[in-house]
CSV table of C-alpha atoms in Angstrom, one decimal:
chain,number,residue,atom,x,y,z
A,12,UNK,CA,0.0,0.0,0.0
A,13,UNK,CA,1.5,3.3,-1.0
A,14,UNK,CA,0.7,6.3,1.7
A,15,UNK,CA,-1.5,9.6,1.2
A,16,UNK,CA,0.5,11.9,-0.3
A,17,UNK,CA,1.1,14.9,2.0
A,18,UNK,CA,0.3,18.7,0.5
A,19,UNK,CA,3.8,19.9,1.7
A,20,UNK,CA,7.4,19.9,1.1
A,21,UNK,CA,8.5,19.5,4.3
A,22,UNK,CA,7.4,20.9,7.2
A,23,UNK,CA,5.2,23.0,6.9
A,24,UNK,CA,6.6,24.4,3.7
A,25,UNK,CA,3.2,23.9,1.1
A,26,UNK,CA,4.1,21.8,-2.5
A,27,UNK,CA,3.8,23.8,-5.6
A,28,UNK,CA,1.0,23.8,-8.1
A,29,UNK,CA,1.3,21.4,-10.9
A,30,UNK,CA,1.7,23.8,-13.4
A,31,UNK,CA,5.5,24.2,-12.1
A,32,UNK,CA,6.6,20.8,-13.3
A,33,UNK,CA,7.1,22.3,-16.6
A,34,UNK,CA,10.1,24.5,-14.8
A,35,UNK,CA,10.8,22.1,-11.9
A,36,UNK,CA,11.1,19.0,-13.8
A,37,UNK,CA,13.7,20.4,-16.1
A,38,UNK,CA,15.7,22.5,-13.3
A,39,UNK,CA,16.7,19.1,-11.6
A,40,UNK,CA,17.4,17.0,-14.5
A,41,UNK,CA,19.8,19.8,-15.4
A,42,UNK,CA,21.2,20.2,-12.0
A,43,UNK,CA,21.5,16.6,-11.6
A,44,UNK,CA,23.2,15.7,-15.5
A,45,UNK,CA,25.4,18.7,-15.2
A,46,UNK,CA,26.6,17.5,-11.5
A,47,UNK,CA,27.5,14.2,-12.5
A,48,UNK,CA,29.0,15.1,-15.8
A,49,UNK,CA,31.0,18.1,-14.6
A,50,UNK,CA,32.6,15.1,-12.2
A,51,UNK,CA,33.2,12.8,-14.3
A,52,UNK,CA,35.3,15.4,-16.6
A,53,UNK,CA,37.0,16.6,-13.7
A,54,UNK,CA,37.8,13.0,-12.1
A,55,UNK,CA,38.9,12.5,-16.0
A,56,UNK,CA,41.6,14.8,-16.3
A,57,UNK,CA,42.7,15.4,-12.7
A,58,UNK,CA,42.3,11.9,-11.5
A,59,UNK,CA,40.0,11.3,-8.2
A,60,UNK,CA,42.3,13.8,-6.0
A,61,UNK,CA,41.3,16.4,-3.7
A,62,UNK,CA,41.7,18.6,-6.2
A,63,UNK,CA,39.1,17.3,-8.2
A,64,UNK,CA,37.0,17.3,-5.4
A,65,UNK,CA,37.6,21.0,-4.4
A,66,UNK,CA,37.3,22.1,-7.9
A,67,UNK,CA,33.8,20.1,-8.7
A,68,UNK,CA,30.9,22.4,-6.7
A,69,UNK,CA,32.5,25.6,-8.8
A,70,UNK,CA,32.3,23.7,-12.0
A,71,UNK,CA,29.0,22.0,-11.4
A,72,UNK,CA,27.3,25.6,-10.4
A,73,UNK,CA,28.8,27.0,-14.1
A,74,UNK,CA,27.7,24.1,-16.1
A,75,UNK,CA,24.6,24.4,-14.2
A,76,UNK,CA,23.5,28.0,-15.2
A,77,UNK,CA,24.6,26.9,-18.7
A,78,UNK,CA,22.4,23.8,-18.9
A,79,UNK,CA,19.4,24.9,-17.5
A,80,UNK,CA,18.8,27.7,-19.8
A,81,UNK,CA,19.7,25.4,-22.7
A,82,UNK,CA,17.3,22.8,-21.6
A,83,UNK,CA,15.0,25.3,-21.7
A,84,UNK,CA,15.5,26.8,-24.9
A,85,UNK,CA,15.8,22.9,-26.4
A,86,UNK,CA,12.8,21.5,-25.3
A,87,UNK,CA,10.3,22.3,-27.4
A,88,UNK,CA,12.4,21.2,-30.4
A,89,UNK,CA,13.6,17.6,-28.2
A,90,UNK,CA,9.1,17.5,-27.9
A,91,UNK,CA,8.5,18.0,-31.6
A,92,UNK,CA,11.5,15.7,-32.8
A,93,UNK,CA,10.0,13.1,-30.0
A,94,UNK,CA,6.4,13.4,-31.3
A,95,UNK,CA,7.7,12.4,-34.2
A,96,UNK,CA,10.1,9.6,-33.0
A,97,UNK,CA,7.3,8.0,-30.9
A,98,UNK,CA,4.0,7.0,-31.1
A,99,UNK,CA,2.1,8.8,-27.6
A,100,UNK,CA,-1.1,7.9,-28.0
């Protein structure tokens, strides 16, 4: 049995209407892609050092504000290109 799903974040702190998803969705997949891949570049050519590790939350946050803005500007091309790709219905 799955649980009631709760109106709030945490706390007391209310969940966001649905019509967010379309900015929320894409803010974390971006957040998310460009954290693992800025790390893997970095572990790439510094090798899994300290320095790497020091050097990752500064690159994440850059490639960061450059993804999410792209993802935005991408995604109604990646839907039409998809729509015709895949059969939705």
């Amino acid at each position: 049995m799955s649980e009631p799903q709760s109106a709030y974040i945490v706390g007391r702190i209310p969940k966001l209407p649905p019509k967010f998803a379309l900015i929320v969705m894409p803010w974390l997949m971006s957040g998310m892609m460009s954290g693992i891949i800025s790390m893997v570049n970095l572990v790439r050519s510094l090798g899994l050092s300290q320095q790497a590790l020091h050097a990752w939350p500064g690159t994440w946050l850059l490639a960061w504000a450059v993804a999410f803005p792209t993802v935005m500007l991408v995604m109604p091309v990646v839907k039409r290109i998809t729509k015709k790709l895949v059969r939705l219905s």
